[in-house]
């Protein structure tokens, strides 16, 4: 059990639409990370939040945005969806401490038709 | 920009064989993690190494962190079909909260 719950597990939508992916880390986890993994590719870091504030940004498109709420759950918003946005989207948590590893949820599989 | 290169990209072996996969960088990392990912699931943490030269064993898996903390290797002895998956290494930096991930090694162990 990674302690990270992601919903929904699967999402099918059409080009041009907007979706919201949700991540609920274990209670007390201040950090949350979002990653995108396209078919047969590695993990691409999108964005990190710490205690409600954006901490680091990766290769996140302007059509994508995220936020972390006071209860520390996070949402990743994807808009004006394109076929190339089809991917697995992972959320990860990390305990305090620079040498602590990240623990991943099972992801949301997004399919754009 | 910190980069991690993993090799080989793909590896297909028979059950019972030994193998080593590598994770290399020109950057120094404060820690390095190895994950295994199965299709449709999230990466699962296998090990964290933090000290240069450190060796950790997890049953048939042996992980080593390079002396200079720039590279790492994962050795599997007597591979089994259950070892099949994508192996990812990730380097942590003291200057940033995020980790740098390699592109992974896809391992297939045939019965």
PDB file of C-alpha atoms in Angstrom:
ATOM      1  CA  UNK A   1       0.000   0.000   0.000  1.00  0.00           C
ATOM      2  CA  UNK A   2       1.615   3.214  -1.228  1.00  0.00           C
ATOM      3  CA  UNK A   3      -0.737   5.409   0.765  1.00  0.00           C
ATOM      4  CA  UNK A   4      -1.789   7.304  -2.365  1.00  0.00           C
ATOM      5  CA  UNK A   5      -5.291   7.041  -3.797  1.00  0.00           C
ATOM      6  CA  UNK A   6      -5.964   8.238  -7.311  1.00  0.00           C
ATOM      7  CA  UNK A   7      -9.359   8.610  -8.930  1.00  0.00           C
ATOM      8  CA  UNK A   8     -10.688   7.803 -11.389  1.00  0.00           C
ATOM      9  CA  UNK A   9      -8.692   4.761 -12.501  1.00  0.00           C
ATOM     10  CA  UNK A  10      -9.793   5.159 -16.092  1.00  0.00           C
ATOM     11  CA  UNK A  11     -11.082   8.154 -18.012  1.00  0.00           C
ATOM     12  CA  UNK A  12     -12.203   8.221 -21.629  1.00  0.00           C
ATOM     13  CA  UNK A  13     -13.052  11.508 -23.261  1.00  0.00           C
ATOM     14  CA  UNK A  14     -12.833  13.407 -26.523  1.00  0.00           C
ATOM     15  CA  UNK A  15     -10.483  16.009 -27.935  1.00  0.00           C
ATOM     16  CA  UNK A  16     -11.156  19.527 -26.753  1.00  0.00           C
ATOM     17  CA  UNK A  17     -12.630  18.430 -23.451  1.00  0.00           C
ATOM     18  CA  UNK A  18     -11.464  19.160 -19.915  1.00  0.00           C
ATOM     19  CA  UNK A  19     -10.879  16.623 -17.127  1.00  0.00           C
ATOM     20  CA  UNK A  20      -9.856  16.664 -13.491  1.00  0.00           C
ATOM     21  CA  UNK A  21      -7.728  13.966 -11.911  1.00  0.00           C
ATOM     22  CA  UNK A  22      -7.692  13.565  -8.165  1.00  0.00           C
ATOM     23  CA  UNK A  23      -4.992  12.460  -5.754  1.00  0.00           C
ATOM     24  CA  UNK A  24      -5.393  11.801  -2.052  1.00  0.00           C
ATOM     25  CA  UNK A  25      -2.149  11.144  -0.199  1.00  0.00           C
ATOM     26  CA  UNK A  26      -1.960   9.679   3.247  1.00  0.00           C
ATOM     27  CA  UNK A  27      -2.989  12.017   6.037  1.00  0.00           C
ATOM     28  CA  UNK A  28      -0.149  14.342   6.959  1.00  0.00           C
ATOM     29  CA  UNK A  29       1.805  14.054   3.711  1.00  0.00           C
ATOM     30  CA  UNK A  30       2.636  17.623   2.736  1.00  0.00           C
ATOM     31  CA  UNK A  31       4.265  16.906  -0.649  1.00  0.00           C
ATOM     32  CA  UNK A  32       2.494  15.724  -3.760  1.00  0.00           C
ATOM     33  CA  UNK A  33       3.999  15.186  -7.185  1.00  0.00           C
ATOM     34  CA  UNK A  34       2.339  14.680 -10.569  1.00  0.00           C
ATOM     35  CA  UNK A  35       3.862  12.691 -13.428  1.00  0.00           C
ATOM     36  CA  UNK A  36       2.820  11.780 -16.957  1.00  0.00           C
ATOM     37  CA  UNK A  37       3.787   8.476 -18.544  1.00  0.00           C
ATOM     38  CA  UNK A  38       3.035   7.985 -22.208  1.00  0.00           C
ATOM     39  CA  UNK A  39       3.091   4.576 -23.859  1.00  0.00           C
ATOM     40  CA  UNK A  40       6.496   2.902 -23.576  1.00  0.00           C
ATOM     41  CA  UNK A  41       8.050   6.017 -22.074  1.00  0.00           C
ATOM     42  CA  UNK A  42       9.472   6.931 -18.723  1.00  0.00           C
ATOM     43  CA  UNK A  43       7.966   9.189 -16.121  1.00  0.00           C
ATOM     44  CA  UNK A  44       7.812  12.862 -17.037  1.00  0.00           C
ATOM     45  CA  UNK A  45       7.658  15.151 -14.021  1.00  0.00           C
ATOM     46  CA  UNK A  46       4.880  17.704 -14.273  1.00  0.00           C
ATOM     47  CA  UNK A  47       4.591  19.601 -11.014  1.00  0.00           C
ATOM     48  CA  UNK A  48       5.093  19.425  -7.247  1.00  0.00           C
ATOM     49  CA  UNK A  49       3.081  20.979  -4.458  1.00  0.00           C
ATOM     50  CA  UNK A  50       4.105  21.322  -0.843  1.00  0.00           C
ATOM     51  CA  UNK A  51       1.608  22.303   1.828  1.00  0.00           C
ATOM     52  CA  UNK A  52      -0.648  24.007  -0.664  1.00  0.00           C
ATOM     53  CA  UNK A  53       2.001  25.889  -2.603  1.00  0.00           C
ATOM     54  CA  UNK A  54       3.682  25.111  -5.914  1.00  0.00           C
ATOM     55  CA  UNK A  55       7.230  23.968  -5.176  1.00  0.00           C
ATOM     56  CA  UNK A  56       8.666  22.798  -8.497  1.00  0.00           C
ATOM     57  CA  UNK A  57       7.576  22.738 -12.108  1.00  0.00           C
ATOM     58  CA  UNK A  58       8.592  20.344 -14.849  1.00  0.00           C
ATOM     59  CA  UNK A  59       7.480  19.989 -18.439  1.00  0.00           C
ATOM     60  CA  UNK A  60       3.880  20.884 -17.758  1.00  0.00           C
ATOM     61  CA  UNK A  61       1.869  22.321 -20.623  1.00  0.00           C
ATOM     62  CA  UNK A  62       0.027  25.597 -20.209  1.00  0.00           C
ATOM     63  CA  UNK A  63      -3.210  23.683 -20.818  1.00  0.00           C
ATOM     64  CA  UNK A  64      -2.528  21.752 -17.619  1.00  0.00           C
ATOM     65  CA  UNK A  65      -2.782  23.088 -14.097  1.00  0.00           C
ATOM     66  CA  UNK A  66      -2.794  21.690 -10.601  1.00  0.00           C
ATOM     67  CA  UNK A  67      -3.607  22.697  -7.092  1.00  0.00           C
ATOM     68  CA  UNK A  68      -3.335  21.331  -3.572  1.00  0.00           C
ATOM     69  CA  UNK A  69      -6.144  21.947  -1.150  1.00  0.00           C
ATOM     70  CA  UNK A  70      -6.066  22.611   2.627  1.00  0.00           C
ATOM     71  CA  UNK A  71      -6.807  18.943   3.325  1.00  0.00           C
ATOM     72  CA  UNK A  72      -3.710  18.194   1.168  1.00  0.00           C
ATOM     73  CA  UNK A  73      -5.483  16.351  -1.594  1.00  0.00           C
ATOM     74  CA  UNK A  74      -4.503  17.513  -5.054  1.00  0.00           C
ATOM     75  CA  UNK A  75      -6.149  17.846  -8.433  1.00  0.00           C
ATOM     76  CA  UNK A  76      -4.601  17.939 -11.889  1.00  0.00           C
ATOM     77  CA  UNK A  77      -6.704  19.771 -14.466  1.00  0.00           C
ATOM     78  CA  UNK A  78      -6.184  19.032 -18.146  1.00  0.00           C
ATOM     79  CA  UNK A  79      -7.994  21.216 -20.681  1.00  0.00           C
ATOM     80  CA  UNK A  80      -8.338  21.475 -24.455  1.00  0.00           C
ATOM     81  CA  UNK A  81      -7.350  17.850 -24.585  1.00  0.00           C
ATOM     82  CA  UNK A  82      -5.448  16.510 -27.570  1.00  0.00           C
ATOM     83  CA  UNK A  83      -4.867  12.953 -28.733  1.00  0.00           C
ATOM     84  CA  UNK A  84      -1.284  13.168 -27.507  1.00  0.00           C
ATOM     85  CA  UNK A  85      -2.461  13.719 -23.950  1.00  0.00           C
ATOM     86  CA  UNK A  86      -3.480  10.069 -23.741  1.00  0.00           C
ATOM     87  CA  UNK A  87      -1.267   8.643 -21.020  1.00  0.00           C
ATOM     88  CA  UNK A  88      -1.052   7.362 -17.491  1.00  0.00           C
ATOM     89  CA  UNK A  89      -1.001  10.139 -14.924  1.00  0.00           C
ATOM     90  CA  UNK A  90       0.591   9.339 -11.583  1.00  0.00           C
ATOM     91  CA  UNK A  91       0.542  11.103  -8.284  1.00  0.00           C
ATOM     92  CA  UNK A  92       3.235  10.470  -5.698  1.00  0.00           C
ATOM     93  CA  UNK A  93       3.795  11.417  -2.083  1.00  0.00           C
ATOM     94  CA  UNK A  94       7.030  11.813  -0.203  1.00  0.00           C
ATOM     95  CA  UNK A  95       7.718  11.902   3.479  1.00  0.00           C
ATOM     96  CA  UNK A  96       9.694  14.799   4.924  1.00  0.00           C
ATOM     97  CA  UNK A  97      13.438  14.505   4.394  1.00  0.00           C
ATOM     98  CA  UNK A  98      15.528  15.089   1.287  1.00  0.00           C
ATOM     99  CA  UNK A  99      16.522  11.428   1.023  1.00  0.00           C
ATOM    100  CA  UNK A 100      13.042  10.027   1.349  1.00  0.00           C
ATOM    101  CA  UNK A 101      11.730   8.201  -1.726  1.00  0.00           C
ATOM    102  CA  UNK A 102       8.484   8.911  -3.511  1.00  0.00           C
ATOM    103  CA  UNK A 103       5.576   6.499  -3.276  1.00  0.00           C
ATOM    104  CA  UNK A 104       3.217   6.288  -6.214  1.00  0.00           C
ATOM    105  CA  UNK A 105      -0.484   5.744  -6.624  1.00  0.00           C
ATOM    106  CA  UNK A 106      -1.817   3.342  -9.240  1.00  0.00           C
ATOM    107  CA  UNK A 107      -2.469   6.160 -11.664  1.00  0.00           C
ATOM    108  CA  UNK A 108      -5.290   7.371 -13.856  1.00  0.00           C
ATOM    109  CA  UNK A 109      -5.338   6.088 -17.407  1.00  0.00           C
ATOM    110  CA  UNK A 110      -6.576   8.861 -19.683  1.00  0.00           C
ATOM    111  CA  UNK A 111      -7.695   7.948 -23.180  1.00  0.00           C
ATOM    112  CA  UNK A 112      -8.551  10.656 -25.675  1.00  0.00           C
ATOM    113  CA  UNK A 113     -10.708   9.551 -28.601  1.00  0.00           C
TER     114      UNK A 113
ATOM    115  CA  UNK B   1      19.697  19.702 -15.744  1.00  0.00           C
ATOM    116  CA  UNK B   2      20.276  16.353 -14.091  1.00  0.00           C
ATOM    117  CA  UNK B   3      19.858  13.344 -16.366  1.00  0.00           C
ATOM    118  CA  UNK B   4      19.835   9.628 -15.618  1.00  0.00           C
ATOM    119  CA  UNK B   5      20.575   7.154 -18.386  1.00  0.00           C
ATOM    120  CA  UNK B   6      19.495   3.573 -17.984  1.00  0.00           C
ATOM    121  CA  UNK B   7      20.852   0.651 -19.946  1.00  0.00           C
ATOM    122  CA  UNK B   8      19.947  -1.542 -21.566  1.00  0.00           C
ATOM    123  CA  UNK B   9      16.593  -0.151 -22.626  1.00  0.00           C
ATOM    124  CA  UNK B  10      15.203  -3.632 -23.248  1.00  0.00           C
ATOM    125  CA  UNK B  11      16.348  -6.997 -21.935  1.00  0.00           C
ATOM    126  CA  UNK B  12      14.842 -10.401 -22.673  1.00  0.00           C
ATOM    127  CA  UNK B  13      16.287 -13.450 -20.921  1.00  0.00           C
ATOM    128  CA  UNK B  14      15.426 -17.008 -19.959  1.00  0.00           C
ATOM    129  CA  UNK B  15      14.367 -18.004 -16.484  1.00  0.00           C
ATOM    130  CA  UNK B  16      17.373 -18.804 -14.319  1.00  0.00           C
ATOM    131  CA  UNK B  17      19.784 -16.386 -15.973  1.00  0.00           C
ATOM    132  CA  UNK B  18      21.539 -13.540 -14.206  1.00  0.00           C
ATOM    133  CA  UNK B  19      21.390  -9.930 -15.351  1.00  0.00           C
ATOM    134  CA  UNK B  20      22.589  -6.444 -14.513  1.00  0.00           C
ATOM    135  CA  UNK B  21      20.997  -3.144 -15.422  1.00  0.00           C
ATOM    136  CA  UNK B  22      22.681   0.194 -15.075  1.00  0.00           C
ATOM    137  CA  UNK B  23      21.766   3.732 -14.164  1.00  0.00           C
ATOM    138  CA  UNK B  24      24.347   6.408 -14.978  1.00  0.00           C
ATOM    139  CA  UNK B  25      24.646  10.145 -14.647  1.00  0.00           C
ATOM    140  CA  UNK B  26      27.215  12.917 -14.695  1.00  0.00           C
ATOM    141  CA  UNK B  27      25.478  14.453 -11.681  1.00  0.00           C
ATOM    142  CA  UNK B  28      25.848  13.627  -8.011  1.00  0.00           C
ATOM    143  CA  UNK B  29      22.704  12.539  -6.190  1.00  0.00           C
ATOM    144  CA  UNK B  30      21.989  12.610  -2.478  1.00  0.00           C
ATOM    145  CA  UNK B  31      20.043   9.365  -2.818  1.00  0.00           C
ATOM    146  CA  UNK B  32      18.999   6.941  -5.498  1.00  0.00           C
ATOM    147  CA  UNK B  33      15.907   4.782  -5.697  1.00  0.00           C
ATOM    148  CA  UNK B  34      15.025   1.747  -7.783  1.00  0.00           C
ATOM    149  CA  UNK B  35      11.402   1.049  -8.652  1.00  0.00           C
ATOM    150  CA  UNK B  36       9.651  -1.780 -10.478  1.00  0.00           C
ATOM    151  CA  UNK B  37       6.547  -1.062 -12.495  1.00  0.00           C
ATOM    152  CA  UNK B  38       4.110  -3.564 -13.958  1.00  0.00           C
ATOM    153  CA  UNK B  39       1.785  -2.657 -16.845  1.00  0.00           C
ATOM    154  CA  UNK B  40      -1.126  -0.467 -15.770  1.00  0.00           C
ATOM    155  CA  UNK B  41       0.197   0.015 -12.248  1.00  0.00           C
ATOM    156  CA  UNK B  42       2.254   2.607 -10.443  1.00  0.00           C
ATOM    157  CA  UNK B  43       5.983   2.208  -9.775  1.00  0.00           C
ATOM    158  CA  UNK B  44       6.697   0.295  -6.573  1.00  0.00           C
ATOM    159  CA  UNK B  45       9.744   1.222  -4.534  1.00  0.00           C
ATOM    160  CA  UNK B  46      12.358  -1.538  -4.260  1.00  0.00           C
ATOM    161  CA  UNK B  47      15.207   0.189  -2.472  1.00  0.00           C
ATOM    162  CA  UNK B  48      16.827   3.499  -1.557  1.00  0.00           C
ATOM    163  CA  UNK B  49      20.603   3.893  -1.410  1.00  0.00           C
ATOM    164  CA  UNK B  50      22.197   6.982   0.076  1.00  0.00           C
ATOM    165  CA  UNK B  51      25.887   6.313   0.743  1.00  0.00           C
ATOM    166  CA  UNK B  52      28.583   6.094  -1.942  1.00  0.00           C
ATOM    167  CA  UNK B  53      29.637   2.468  -2.367  1.00  0.00           C
ATOM    168  CA  UNK B  54      26.574   1.182  -0.554  1.00  0.00           C
ATOM    169  CA  UNK B  55      25.329  -2.293  -1.420  1.00  0.00           C
ATOM    170  CA  UNK B  56      21.856  -3.502  -0.519  1.00  0.00           C
ATOM    171  CA  UNK B  57      20.373  -6.931  -1.068  1.00  0.00           C
ATOM    172  CA  UNK B  58      16.719  -7.798  -1.442  1.00  0.00           C
ATOM    173  CA  UNK B  59      16.431 -11.569  -1.869  1.00  0.00           C
ATOM    174  CA  UNK B  60      17.809 -12.205  -5.392  1.00  0.00           C
ATOM    175  CA  UNK B  61      18.275  -8.494  -6.138  1.00  0.00           C
ATOM    176  CA  UNK B  62      21.521  -6.661  -5.354  1.00  0.00           C
ATOM    177  CA  UNK B  63      21.688  -2.882  -5.612  1.00  0.00           C
ATOM    178  CA  UNK B  64      24.892  -0.868  -5.609  1.00  0.00           C
ATOM    179  CA  UNK B  65      25.416   2.880  -5.426  1.00  0.00           C
ATOM    180  CA  UNK B  66      28.605   4.135  -7.051  1.00  0.00           C
ATOM    181  CA  UNK B  67      31.382   5.545  -4.886  1.00  0.00           C
ATOM    182  CA  UNK B  68      30.853   9.008  -6.349  1.00  0.00           C
ATOM    183  CA  UNK B  69      27.046   8.743  -6.042  1.00  0.00           C
ATOM    184  CA  UNK B  70      26.622   9.280  -9.787  1.00  0.00           C
ATOM    185  CA  UNK B  71      25.636   5.791 -10.841  1.00  0.00           C
ATOM    186  CA  UNK B  72      23.985   2.620  -9.672  1.00  0.00           C
ATOM    187  CA  UNK B  73      23.438  -0.950 -10.742  1.00  0.00           C
ATOM    188  CA  UNK B  74      20.823  -3.585 -10.128  1.00  0.00           C
ATOM    189  CA  UNK B  75      21.837  -7.226 -10.386  1.00  0.00           C
ATOM    190  CA  UNK B  76      19.268 -10.024 -10.426  1.00  0.00           C
ATOM    191  CA  UNK B  77      20.364 -13.591  -9.771  1.00  0.00           C
ATOM    192  CA  UNK B  78      18.435 -16.526 -11.204  1.00  0.00           C
ATOM    193  CA  UNK B  79      15.727 -14.369 -12.770  1.00  0.00           C
ATOM    194  CA  UNK B  80      12.143 -15.564 -12.608  1.00  0.00           C
ATOM    195  CA  UNK B  81       9.119 -14.675 -14.769  1.00  0.00           C
ATOM    196  CA  UNK B  82       7.769 -12.696 -11.817  1.00  0.00           C
ATOM    197  CA  UNK B  83      10.723 -10.315 -12.198  1.00  0.00           C
ATOM    198  CA  UNK B  84       9.298  -9.122 -15.514  1.00  0.00           C
ATOM    199  CA  UNK B  85       8.577  -5.421 -15.515  1.00  0.00           C
ATOM    200  CA  UNK B  86       9.916  -1.928 -16.068  1.00  0.00           C
ATOM    201  CA  UNK B  87      12.800  -1.049 -13.750  1.00  0.00           C
ATOM    202  CA  UNK B  88      13.215   2.651 -13.075  1.00  0.00           C
ATOM    203  CA  UNK B  89      15.969   4.451 -11.232  1.00  0.00           C
ATOM    204  CA  UNK B  90      15.433   7.868  -9.697  1.00  0.00           C
ATOM    205  CA  UNK B  91      17.970  10.292  -8.260  1.00  0.00           C
ATOM    206  CA  UNK B  92      17.219  12.696  -5.459  1.00  0.00           C
ATOM    207  CA  UNK B  93      18.864  16.073  -5.026  1.00  0.00           C
ATOM    208  CA  UNK B  94      19.269  18.026  -1.801  1.00  0.00           C
ATOM    209  CA  UNK B  95      18.538  21.235  -3.713  1.00  0.00           C
ATOM    210  CA  UNK B  96      15.141  20.278  -5.002  1.00  0.00           C
ATOM    211  CA  UNK B  97      12.241  18.287  -3.747  1.00  0.00           C
ATOM    212  CA  UNK B  98      11.699  16.452  -6.992  1.00  0.00           C
ATOM    213  CA  UNK B  99      13.503  13.371  -8.234  1.00  0.00           C
ATOM    214  CA  UNK B 100      15.008  12.755 -11.646  1.00  0.00           C
ATOM    215  CA  UNK B 101      13.860   9.534 -13.290  1.00  0.00           C
ATOM    216  CA  UNK B 102      15.609   7.466 -15.917  1.00  0.00           C
ATOM    217  CA  UNK B 103      13.627   6.114 -18.881  1.00  0.00           C
ATOM    218  CA  UNK B 104      13.740   2.600 -17.489  1.00  0.00           C
ATOM    219  CA  UNK B 105      14.810  -0.884 -18.476  1.00  0.00           C
ATOM    220  CA  UNK B 106      12.057  -3.194 -19.678  1.00  0.00           C
ATOM    221  CA  UNK B 107      12.879  -6.713 -18.488  1.00  0.00           C
ATOM    222  CA  UNK B 108      11.165  -9.814 -19.825  1.00  0.00           C
ATOM    223  CA  UNK B 109      11.952 -13.154 -18.220  1.00  0.00           C
ATOM    224  CA  UNK B 110      10.731 -16.098 -20.266  1.00  0.00           C
ATOM    225  CA  UNK B 111       9.790 -19.360 -18.548  1.00  0.00           C
TER     226      UNK B 111
END
